[in-house]
Tab-separated table of C-alpha atoms and ligand atoms in Angstrom:
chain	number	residue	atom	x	y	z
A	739	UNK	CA	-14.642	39.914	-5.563
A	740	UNK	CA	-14.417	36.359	-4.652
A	741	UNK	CA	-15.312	34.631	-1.598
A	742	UNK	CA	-13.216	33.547	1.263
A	743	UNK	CA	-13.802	30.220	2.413
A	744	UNK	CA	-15.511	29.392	5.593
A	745	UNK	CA	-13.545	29.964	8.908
A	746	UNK	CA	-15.063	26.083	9.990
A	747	UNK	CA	-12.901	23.311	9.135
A	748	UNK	CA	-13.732	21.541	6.115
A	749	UNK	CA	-13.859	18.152	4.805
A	750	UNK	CA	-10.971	16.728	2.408
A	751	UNK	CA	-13.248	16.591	-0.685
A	752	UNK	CA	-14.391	20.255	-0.024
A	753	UNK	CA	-10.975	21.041	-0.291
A	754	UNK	CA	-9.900	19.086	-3.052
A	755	UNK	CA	-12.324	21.812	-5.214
A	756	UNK	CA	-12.044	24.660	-3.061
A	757	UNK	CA	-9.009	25.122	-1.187
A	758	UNK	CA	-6.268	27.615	-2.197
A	759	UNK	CA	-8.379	28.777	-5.000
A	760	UNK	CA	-7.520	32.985	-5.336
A	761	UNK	CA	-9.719	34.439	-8.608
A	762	UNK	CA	-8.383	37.399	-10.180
A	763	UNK	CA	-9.949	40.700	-10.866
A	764	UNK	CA	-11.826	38.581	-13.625
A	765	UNK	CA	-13.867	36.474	-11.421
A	766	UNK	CA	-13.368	33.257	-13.630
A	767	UNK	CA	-14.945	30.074	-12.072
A	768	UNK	CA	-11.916	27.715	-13.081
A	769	UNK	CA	-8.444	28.697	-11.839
A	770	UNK	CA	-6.225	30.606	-14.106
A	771	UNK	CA	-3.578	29.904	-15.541
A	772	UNK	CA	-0.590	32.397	-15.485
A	773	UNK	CA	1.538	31.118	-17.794
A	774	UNK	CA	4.700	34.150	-17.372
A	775	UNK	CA	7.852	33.772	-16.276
A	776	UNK	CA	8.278	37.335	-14.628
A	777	UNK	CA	5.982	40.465	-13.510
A	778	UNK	CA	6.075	44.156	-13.744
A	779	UNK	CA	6.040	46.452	-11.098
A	780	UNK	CA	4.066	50.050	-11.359
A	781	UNK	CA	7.264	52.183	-10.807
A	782	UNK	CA	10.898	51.476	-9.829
A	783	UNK	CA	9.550	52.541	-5.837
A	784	UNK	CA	7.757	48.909	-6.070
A	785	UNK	CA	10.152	46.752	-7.738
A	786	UNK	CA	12.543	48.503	-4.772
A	787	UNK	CA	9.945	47.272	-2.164
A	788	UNK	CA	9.167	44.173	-3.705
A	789	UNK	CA	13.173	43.083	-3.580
A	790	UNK	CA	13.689	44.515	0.116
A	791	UNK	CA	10.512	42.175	1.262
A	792	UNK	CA	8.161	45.350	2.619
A	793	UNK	CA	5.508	44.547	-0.106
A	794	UNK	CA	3.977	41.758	-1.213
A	795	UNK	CA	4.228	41.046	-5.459
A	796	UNK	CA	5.273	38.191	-7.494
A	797	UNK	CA	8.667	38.985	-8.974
A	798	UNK	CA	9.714	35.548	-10.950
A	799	UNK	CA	8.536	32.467	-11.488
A	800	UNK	CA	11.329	30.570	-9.899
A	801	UNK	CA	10.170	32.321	-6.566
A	802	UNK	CA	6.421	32.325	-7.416
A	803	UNK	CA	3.661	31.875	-9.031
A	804	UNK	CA	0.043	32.446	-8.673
A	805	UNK	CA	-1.309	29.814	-10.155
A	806	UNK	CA	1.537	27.308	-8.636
A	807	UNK	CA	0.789	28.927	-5.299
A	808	UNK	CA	-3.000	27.757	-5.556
A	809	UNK	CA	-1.801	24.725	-5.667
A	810	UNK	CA	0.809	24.686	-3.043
A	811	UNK	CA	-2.181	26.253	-0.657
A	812	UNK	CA	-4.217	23.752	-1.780
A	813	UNK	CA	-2.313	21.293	-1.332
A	814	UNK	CA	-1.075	22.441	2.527
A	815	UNK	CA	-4.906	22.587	3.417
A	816	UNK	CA	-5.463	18.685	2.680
A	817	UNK	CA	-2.519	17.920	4.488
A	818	UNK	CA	-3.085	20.009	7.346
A	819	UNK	CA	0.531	21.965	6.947
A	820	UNK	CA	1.615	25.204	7.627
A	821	UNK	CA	3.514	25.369	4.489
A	822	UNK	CA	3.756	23.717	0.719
A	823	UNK	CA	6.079	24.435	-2.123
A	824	UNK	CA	5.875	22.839	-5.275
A	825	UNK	CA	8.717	21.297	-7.424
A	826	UNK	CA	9.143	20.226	-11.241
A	827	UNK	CA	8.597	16.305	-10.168
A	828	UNK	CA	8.932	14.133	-6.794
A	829	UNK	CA	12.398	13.491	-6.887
A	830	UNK	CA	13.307	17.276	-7.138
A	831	UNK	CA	10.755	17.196	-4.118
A	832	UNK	CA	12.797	14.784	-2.415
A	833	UNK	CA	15.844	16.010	-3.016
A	834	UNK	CA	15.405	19.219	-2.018
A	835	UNK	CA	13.962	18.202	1.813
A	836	UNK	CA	17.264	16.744	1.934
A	837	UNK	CA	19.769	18.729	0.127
A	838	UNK	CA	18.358	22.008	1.949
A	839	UNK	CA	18.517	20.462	5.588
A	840	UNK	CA	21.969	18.552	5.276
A	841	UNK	CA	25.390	19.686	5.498
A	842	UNK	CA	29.010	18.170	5.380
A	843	UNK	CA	29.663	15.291	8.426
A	844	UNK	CA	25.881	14.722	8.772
A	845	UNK	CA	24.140	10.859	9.274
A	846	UNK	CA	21.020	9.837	7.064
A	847	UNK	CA	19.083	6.561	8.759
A	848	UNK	CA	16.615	5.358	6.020
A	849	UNK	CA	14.025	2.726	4.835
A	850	UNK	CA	15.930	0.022	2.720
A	851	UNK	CA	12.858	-0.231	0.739
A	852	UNK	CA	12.694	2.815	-0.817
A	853	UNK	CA	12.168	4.503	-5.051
A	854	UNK	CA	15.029	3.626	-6.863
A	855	UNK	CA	16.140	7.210	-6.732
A	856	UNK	CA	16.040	7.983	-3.620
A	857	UNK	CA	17.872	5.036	-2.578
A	858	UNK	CA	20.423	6.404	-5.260
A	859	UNK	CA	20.370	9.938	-3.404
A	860	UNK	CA	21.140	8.060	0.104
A	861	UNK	CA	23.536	5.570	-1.110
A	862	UNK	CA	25.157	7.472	-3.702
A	863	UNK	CA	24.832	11.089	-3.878
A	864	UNK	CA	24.993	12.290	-0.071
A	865	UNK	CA	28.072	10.565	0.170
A	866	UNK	CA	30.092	12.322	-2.366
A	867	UNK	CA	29.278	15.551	-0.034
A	868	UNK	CA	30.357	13.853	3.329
A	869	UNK	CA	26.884	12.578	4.102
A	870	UNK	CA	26.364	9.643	5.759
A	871	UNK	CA	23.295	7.616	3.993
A	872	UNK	CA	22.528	4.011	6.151
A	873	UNK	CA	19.909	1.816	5.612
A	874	UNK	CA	17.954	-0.287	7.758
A	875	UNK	CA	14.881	-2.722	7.366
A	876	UNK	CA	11.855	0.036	7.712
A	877	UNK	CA	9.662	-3.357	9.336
A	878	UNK	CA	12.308	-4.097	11.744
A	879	UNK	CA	12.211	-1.433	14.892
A	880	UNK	CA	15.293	-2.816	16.431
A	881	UNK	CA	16.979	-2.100	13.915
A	882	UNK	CA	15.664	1.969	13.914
A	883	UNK	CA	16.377	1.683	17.857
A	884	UNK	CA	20.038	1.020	16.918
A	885	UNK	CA	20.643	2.951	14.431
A	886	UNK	CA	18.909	5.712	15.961
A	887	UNK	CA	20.818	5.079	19.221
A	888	UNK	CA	23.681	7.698	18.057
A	889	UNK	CA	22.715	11.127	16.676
A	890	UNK	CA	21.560	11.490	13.225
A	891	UNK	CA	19.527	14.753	11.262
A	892	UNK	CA	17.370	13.559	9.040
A	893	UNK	CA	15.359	10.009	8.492
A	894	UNK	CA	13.992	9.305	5.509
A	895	UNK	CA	11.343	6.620	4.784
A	896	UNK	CA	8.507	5.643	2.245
A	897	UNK	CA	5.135	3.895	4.039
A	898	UNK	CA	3.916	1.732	2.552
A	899	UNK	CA	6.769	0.947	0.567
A	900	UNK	CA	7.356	0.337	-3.507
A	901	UNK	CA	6.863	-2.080	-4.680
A	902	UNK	CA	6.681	-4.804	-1.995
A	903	UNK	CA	4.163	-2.283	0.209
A	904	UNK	CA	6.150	-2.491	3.619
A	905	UNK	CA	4.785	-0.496	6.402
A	906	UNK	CA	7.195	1.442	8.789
A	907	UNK	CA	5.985	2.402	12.159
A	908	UNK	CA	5.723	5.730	11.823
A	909	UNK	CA	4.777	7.021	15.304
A	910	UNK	CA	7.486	4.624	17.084
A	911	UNK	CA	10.137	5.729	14.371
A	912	UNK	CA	9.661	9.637	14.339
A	913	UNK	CA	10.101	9.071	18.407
A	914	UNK	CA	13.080	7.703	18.396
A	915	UNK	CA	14.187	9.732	14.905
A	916	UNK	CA	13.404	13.274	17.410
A	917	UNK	CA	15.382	11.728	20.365
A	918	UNK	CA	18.178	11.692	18.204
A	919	UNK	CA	18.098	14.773	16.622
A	920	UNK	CA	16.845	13.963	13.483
A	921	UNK	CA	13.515	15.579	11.311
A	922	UNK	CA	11.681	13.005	9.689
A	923	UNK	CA	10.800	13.004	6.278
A	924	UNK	CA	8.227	10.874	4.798
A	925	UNK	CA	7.461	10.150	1.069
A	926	UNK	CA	3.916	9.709	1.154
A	927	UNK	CA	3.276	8.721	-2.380
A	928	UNK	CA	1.912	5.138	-2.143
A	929	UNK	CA	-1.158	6.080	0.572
A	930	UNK	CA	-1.673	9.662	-0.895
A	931	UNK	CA	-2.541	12.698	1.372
A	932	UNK	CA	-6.229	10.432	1.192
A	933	UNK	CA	-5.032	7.707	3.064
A	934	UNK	CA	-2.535	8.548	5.495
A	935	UNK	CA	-1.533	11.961	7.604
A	936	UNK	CA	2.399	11.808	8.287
A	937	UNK	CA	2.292	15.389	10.183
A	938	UNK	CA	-0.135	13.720	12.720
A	939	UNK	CA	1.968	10.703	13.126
A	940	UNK	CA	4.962	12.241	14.104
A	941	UNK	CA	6.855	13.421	10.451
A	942	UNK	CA	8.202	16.931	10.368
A	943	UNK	CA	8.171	16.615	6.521
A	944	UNK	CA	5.891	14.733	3.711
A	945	UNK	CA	7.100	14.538	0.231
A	946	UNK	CA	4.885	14.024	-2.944
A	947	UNK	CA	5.375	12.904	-6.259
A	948	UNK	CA	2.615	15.055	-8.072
A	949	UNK	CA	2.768	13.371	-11.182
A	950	UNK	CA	0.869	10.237	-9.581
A	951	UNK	CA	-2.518	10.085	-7.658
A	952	UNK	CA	-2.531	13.804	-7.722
A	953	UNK	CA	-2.340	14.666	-11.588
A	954	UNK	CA	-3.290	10.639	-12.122
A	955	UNK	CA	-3.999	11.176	-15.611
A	956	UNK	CA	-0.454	10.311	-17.287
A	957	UNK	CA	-0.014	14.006	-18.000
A	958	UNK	CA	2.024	16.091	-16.192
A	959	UNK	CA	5.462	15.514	-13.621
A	960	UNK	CA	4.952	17.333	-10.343
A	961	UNK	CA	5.974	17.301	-6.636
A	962	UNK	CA	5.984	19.002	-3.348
A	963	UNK	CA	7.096	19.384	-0.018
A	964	UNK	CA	5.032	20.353	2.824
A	965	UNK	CA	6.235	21.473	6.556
A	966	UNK	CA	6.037	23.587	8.742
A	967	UNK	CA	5.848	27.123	8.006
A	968	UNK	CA	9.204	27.861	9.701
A	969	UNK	CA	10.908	24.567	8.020
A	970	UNK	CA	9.760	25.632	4.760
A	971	UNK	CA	10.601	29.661	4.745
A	972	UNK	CA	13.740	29.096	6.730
A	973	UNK	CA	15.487	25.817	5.638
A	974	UNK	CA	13.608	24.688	2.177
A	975	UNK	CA	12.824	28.499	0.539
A	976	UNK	CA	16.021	29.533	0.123
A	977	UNK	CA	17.417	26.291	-1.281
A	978	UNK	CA	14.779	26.070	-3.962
A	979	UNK	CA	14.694	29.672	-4.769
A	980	UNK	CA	18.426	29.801	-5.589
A	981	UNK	CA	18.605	26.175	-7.009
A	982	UNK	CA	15.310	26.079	-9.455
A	983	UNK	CA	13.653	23.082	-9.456
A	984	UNK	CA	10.710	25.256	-9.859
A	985	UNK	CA	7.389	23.490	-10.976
A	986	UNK	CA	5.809	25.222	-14.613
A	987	UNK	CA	2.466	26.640	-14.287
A	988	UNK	CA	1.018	25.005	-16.550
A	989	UNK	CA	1.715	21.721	-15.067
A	990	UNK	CA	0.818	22.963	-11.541
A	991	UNK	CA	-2.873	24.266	-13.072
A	992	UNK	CA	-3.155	20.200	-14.263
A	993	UNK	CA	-2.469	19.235	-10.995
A	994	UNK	CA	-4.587	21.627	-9.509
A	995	UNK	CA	-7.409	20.402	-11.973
A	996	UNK	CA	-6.549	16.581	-11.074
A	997	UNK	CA	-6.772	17.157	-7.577
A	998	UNK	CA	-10.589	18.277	-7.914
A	999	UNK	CA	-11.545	14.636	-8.483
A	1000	UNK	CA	-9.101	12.818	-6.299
A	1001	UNK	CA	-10.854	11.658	-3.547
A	1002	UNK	CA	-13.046	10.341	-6.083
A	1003	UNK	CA	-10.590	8.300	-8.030
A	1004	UNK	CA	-8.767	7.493	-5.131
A	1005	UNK	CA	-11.883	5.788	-3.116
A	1006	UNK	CA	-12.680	3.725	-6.594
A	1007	UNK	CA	-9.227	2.508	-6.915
A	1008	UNK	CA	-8.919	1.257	-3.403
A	1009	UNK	CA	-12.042	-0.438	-4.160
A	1010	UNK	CA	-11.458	-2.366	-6.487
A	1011	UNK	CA	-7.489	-3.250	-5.637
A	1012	UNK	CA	-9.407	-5.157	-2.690
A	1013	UNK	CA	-11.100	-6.907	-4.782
A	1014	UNK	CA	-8.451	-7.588	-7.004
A	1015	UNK	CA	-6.489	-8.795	-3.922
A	1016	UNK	CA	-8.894	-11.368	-3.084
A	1017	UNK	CA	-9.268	-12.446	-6.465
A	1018	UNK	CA	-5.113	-12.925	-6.896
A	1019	UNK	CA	-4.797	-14.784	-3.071
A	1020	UNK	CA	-7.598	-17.128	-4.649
A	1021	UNK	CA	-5.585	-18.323	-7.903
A	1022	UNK	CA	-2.759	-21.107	-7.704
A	1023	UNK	CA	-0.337	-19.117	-9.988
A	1024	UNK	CA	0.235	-16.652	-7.442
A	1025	UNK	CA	2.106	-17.854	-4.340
A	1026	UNK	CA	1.500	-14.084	-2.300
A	1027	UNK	CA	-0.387	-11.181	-2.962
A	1028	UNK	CA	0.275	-8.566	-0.677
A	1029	UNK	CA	-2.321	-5.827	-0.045
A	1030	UNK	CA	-2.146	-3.845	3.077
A	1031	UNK	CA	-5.737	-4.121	4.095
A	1032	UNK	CA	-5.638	-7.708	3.245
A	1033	UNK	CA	-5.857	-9.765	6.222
A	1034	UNK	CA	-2.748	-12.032	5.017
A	1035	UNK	CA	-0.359	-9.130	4.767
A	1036	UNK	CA	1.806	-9.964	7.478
A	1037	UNK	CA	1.886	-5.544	8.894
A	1038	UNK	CA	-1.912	-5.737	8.548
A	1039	UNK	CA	-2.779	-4.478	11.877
A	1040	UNK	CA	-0.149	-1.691	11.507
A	1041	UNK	CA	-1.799	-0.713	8.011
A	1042	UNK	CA	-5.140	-0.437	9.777
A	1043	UNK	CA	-3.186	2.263	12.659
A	1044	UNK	CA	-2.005	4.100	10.371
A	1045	UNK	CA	-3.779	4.423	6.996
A	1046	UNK	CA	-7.370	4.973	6.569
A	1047	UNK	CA	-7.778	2.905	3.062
A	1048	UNK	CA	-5.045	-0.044	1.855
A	1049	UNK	CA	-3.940	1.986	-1.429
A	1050	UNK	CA	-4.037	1.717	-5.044
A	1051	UNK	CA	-1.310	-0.548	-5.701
A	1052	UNK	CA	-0.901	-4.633	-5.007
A	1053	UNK	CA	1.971	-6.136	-5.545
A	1054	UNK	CA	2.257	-10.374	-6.027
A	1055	UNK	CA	4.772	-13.175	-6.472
A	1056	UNK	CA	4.710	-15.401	-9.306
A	1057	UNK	CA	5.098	-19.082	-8.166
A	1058	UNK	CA	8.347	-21.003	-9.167
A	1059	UNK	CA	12.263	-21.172	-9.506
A	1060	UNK	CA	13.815	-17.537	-10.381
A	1061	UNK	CA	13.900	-18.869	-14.190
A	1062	UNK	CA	10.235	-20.466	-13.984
A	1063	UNK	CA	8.934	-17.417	-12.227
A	1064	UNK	CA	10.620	-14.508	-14.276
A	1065	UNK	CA	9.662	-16.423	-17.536
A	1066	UNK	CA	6.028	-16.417	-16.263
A	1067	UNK	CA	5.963	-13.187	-15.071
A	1068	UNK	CA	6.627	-12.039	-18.597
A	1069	UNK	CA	4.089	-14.023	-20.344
A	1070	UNK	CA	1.630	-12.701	-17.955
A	1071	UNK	CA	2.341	-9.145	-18.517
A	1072	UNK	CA	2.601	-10.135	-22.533
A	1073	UNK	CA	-1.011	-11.450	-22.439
A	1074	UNK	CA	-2.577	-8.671	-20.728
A	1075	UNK	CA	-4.854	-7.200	-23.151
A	1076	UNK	CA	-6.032	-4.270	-21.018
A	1077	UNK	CA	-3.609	-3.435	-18.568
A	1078	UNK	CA	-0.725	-1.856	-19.827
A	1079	UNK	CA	3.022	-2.660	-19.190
A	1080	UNK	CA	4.325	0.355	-17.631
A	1081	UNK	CA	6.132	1.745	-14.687
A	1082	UNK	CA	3.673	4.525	-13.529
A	1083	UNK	CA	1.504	4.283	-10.965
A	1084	UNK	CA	-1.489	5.938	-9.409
A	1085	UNK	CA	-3.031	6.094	-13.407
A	1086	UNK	CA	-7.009	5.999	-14.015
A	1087	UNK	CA	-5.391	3.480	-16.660
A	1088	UNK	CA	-4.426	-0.059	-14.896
A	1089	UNK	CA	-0.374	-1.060	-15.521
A	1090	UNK	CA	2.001	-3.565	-14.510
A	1091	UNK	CA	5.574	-3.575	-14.023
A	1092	UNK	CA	8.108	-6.493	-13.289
A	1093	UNK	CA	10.359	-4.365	-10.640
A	1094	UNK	CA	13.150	-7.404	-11.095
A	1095	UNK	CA	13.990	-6.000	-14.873
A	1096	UNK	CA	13.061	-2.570	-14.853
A	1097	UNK	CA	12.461	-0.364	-11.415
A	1098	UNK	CA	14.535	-2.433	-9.322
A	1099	UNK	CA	17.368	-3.926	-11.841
A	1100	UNK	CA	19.728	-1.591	-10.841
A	1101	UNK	CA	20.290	-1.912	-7.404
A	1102	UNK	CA	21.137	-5.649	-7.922
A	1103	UNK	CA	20.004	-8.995	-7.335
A	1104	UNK	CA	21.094	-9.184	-3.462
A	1105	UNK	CA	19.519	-6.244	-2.421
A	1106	UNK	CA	16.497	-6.864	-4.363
A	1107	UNK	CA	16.320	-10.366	-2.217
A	1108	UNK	CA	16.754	-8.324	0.975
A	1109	UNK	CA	13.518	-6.861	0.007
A	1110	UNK	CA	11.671	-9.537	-0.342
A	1111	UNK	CA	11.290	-8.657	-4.700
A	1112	UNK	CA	11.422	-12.088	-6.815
A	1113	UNK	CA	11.575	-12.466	-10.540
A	1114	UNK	CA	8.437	-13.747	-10.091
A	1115	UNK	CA	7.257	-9.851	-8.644
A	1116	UNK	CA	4.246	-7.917	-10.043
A	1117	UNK	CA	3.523	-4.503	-9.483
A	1118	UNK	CA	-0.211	-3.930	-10.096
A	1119	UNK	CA	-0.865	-0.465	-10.305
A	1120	UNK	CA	-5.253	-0.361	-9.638
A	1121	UNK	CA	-6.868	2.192	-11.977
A	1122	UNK	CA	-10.312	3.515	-12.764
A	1123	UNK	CA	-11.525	0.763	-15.749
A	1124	UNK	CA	-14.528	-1.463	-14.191
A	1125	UNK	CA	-12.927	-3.769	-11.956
A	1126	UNK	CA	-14.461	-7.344	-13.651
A	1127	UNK	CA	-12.755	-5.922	-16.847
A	1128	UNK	CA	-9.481	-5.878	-14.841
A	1129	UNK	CA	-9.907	-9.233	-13.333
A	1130	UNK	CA	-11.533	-10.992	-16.372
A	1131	UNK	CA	-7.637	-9.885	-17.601
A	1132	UNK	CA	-5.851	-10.912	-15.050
A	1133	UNK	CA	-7.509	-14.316	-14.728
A	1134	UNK	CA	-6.520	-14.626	-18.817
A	1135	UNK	CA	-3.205	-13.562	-18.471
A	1136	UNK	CA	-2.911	-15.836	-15.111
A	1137	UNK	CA	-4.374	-18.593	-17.817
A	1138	UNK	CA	-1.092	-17.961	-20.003
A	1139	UNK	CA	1.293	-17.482	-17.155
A	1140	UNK	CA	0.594	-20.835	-16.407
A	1141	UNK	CA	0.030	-23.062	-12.515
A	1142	UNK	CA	3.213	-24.053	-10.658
A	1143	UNK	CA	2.622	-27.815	-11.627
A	1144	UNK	CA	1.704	-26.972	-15.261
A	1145	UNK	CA	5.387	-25.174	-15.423
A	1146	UNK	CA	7.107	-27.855	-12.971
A	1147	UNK	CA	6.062	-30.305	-15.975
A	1148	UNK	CA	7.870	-27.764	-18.797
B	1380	PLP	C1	7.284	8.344	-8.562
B	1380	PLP	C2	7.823	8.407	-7.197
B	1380	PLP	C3	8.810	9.332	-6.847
B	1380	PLP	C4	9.414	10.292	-7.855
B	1380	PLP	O1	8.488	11.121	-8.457
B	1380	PLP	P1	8.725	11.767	-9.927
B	1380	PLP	O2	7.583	12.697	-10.070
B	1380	PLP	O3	8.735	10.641	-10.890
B	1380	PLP	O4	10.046	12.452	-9.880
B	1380	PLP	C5	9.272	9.328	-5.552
B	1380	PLP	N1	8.792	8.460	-4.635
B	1380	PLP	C6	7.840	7.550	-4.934
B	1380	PLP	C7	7.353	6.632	-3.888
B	1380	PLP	C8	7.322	7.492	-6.223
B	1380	PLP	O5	6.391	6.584	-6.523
């Protein structure tokens, strides 16, 4: 028989390996993998039982799974939730925190600076169903103050925010989100369940994309959504169950297995996207780097309240007019020879992405000004390589990008 684990609390790398783990009647050391889509019952008396709720047995996969339900109780430990259910990526995560909770005549108040598809889900899809979706600027509390001023049910916001790392108040925004009626639900992608605890800073609801820090190998799509129990069994369960956007075994066991070494690959990142920080504010190509543990980012002091580490991601302006600055911005990603050019993030393997032409092309050129994105924006995604390999790359591809007076002269 396997061991319980220890009534005591326990630390966040103890239960990156431990928590959630349930051995079968093999005793293997790694988790298994049950890779089934259904389960058999002993006698038609069981499957009876099982379907009326009196006993306790896995009946589908879309419901359940053992080896995805190590990972959703794995994954509620380190957040310090009463509940967790896993999806097939983030966005079904995010979609079903809202879709489950909303009805017809409802108002969503949300971060402006929010992934490309949720902003598509507020903007676009929640209307066609009678939803209200408005944005405000997350930085801005009077703005939340008025727009929280009339009832709303659900707020939705990303902290620190992608790609231009934005920090929302949390605690002062999930006050005023409550006095109006609303849950709040946080996409807590960018500081990872590591660096920042929503549930303790006022969020009913946190939202992960799986298939970054947490699998952070480039392998696997995954999400989930974590509440509390009552949220989750009552509100969420039923949506999911009936809907599908279950998450496949197999992908939750390579989660399950990535999660073992995040804190590890987490701490090393942060590490050295300080350092690559510094190194960026230093150069005269770059006219901002923004890193929220930096003292220049302008929310530092709020990044210090509410996060415990600045992330894994920095994000800089190339220097120049939008031409100048978009034309640089590609030679510097062209003459990267170690980073790679690609829009994941949270990778042990270091990537860029210009947000103007890929994430961020689609919501257009005036809302991408509203959020502070240039065509001279880089998205540095911070992975695992040795750190003066990264910057001995950056400073070449810096080299090729070329210095504001250099490109004034072209
Ligand atoms: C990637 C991401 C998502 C969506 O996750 P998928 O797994 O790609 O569906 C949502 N929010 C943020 C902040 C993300 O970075």
């Amino acid at each position: 028989m396997s061991k319980t684990l220890p009534t005591r609390p326990l630390r966040p790398a103890t239960l990156l390996v431990r928590g959630g783990t349930n051995r079968s009647n093999h005793d293997e050391t790694s988790e298994a993998l049950f890779l089934t889509s259904g389960f058999v019952y002993d006698s038609a008396e069981q499957a009876e039982a099982t379907f009326a709720g009196t006993q306790q047995h896995y009946q589908y996969s879309r419901f359940g799974n053992p080896t995805v339900a190590m990972l959703e109780a794995r994954l509620a430990a380190l957040e310090g939730a009463e509940a967790c259910r896993a999806t097939a990526t983030g966005m079904a995560a995010v979609h079903a925190a809202l879709l489950s909770h909303l009805k017809t005549g409802d108002r969503v108040v949300s971060s402006r600076a929010l992934f490309g598809s949720c902003h598509w889900i507020v903007s676009t899809l929640l209307p066609r169903y009678g939803i209200i979706g408005e944005f405000v600027d997350g930085a801005d509390l009077a703005q939340w103050e008025k727009a929280l001023s009339t009832p709303a049910a659900l707020v939705l916001l990303e902290t620190p925010s992608n790609p231009m790392l934005e920090l929302v108040d949390l605690p002062a925004v999930a006050a005023l989100a409550h006095k109006a009626g609303a849950i709040v639900v946080v996409d807590n992608v960018f500081a990872t369940p590591l660096l920042q605890k929503p549930l303790q800073l006022g969020a009913d609801v946190v939202v992960y994309s799986c298939t970054k820090h947490m699998d952070g190998q480039g392998r696997v799509l995954g999400g989930a959504v974590l509440g509390s129990k009552k949220w989750v069994e009552e509100v969420l369960q039923p949506f999911t169950r009936n809907t599908g956007p279950a998450l496949s075994p197999f992908n939750a066991w390579v989660v399950l297995k990535g999660l073992e070494t995040l804190q590890l690959r987490v701490n090393a990142m942060c590490r050295s996207a300080a350092a690559i920080a510094d190194f960026l504010s230093e150069r005269v190509e770059v006219a901002r780097a923004l890193y929220p543990f930096s003292v220049s980012h302008p929310q530092h002091a709020l990044a210090k309240k509410l996060m415990t580490g600045g992330g894994t991601v920095v994000t800089f302006n190339l220097a120049g007019s939008p031409e100048a600055a978009k034309a640089a911005a590609f030679r510097f990603c062209n003459a990267l020879q170690l980073i790679d050019v690609s829009n994941n993030l949270g990778d042990s393997k270091s990537m860029v992405t210009h947000p103007a032409t890929t994430t961020h092309m689609r919501i257009g050129a005036e809302e991408r000004a509203r959020l502070g994105i240039t065509d001279g924006t880089i998205r540095l995604s911070v992975g695992l390589e040795d750190v003066a390999d990264l910057i001995d790359d950056l400073a070449e591809a810096l080299d090729a990008a070329g210095s504001p007076a250099a490109r004034a002269a072209e």
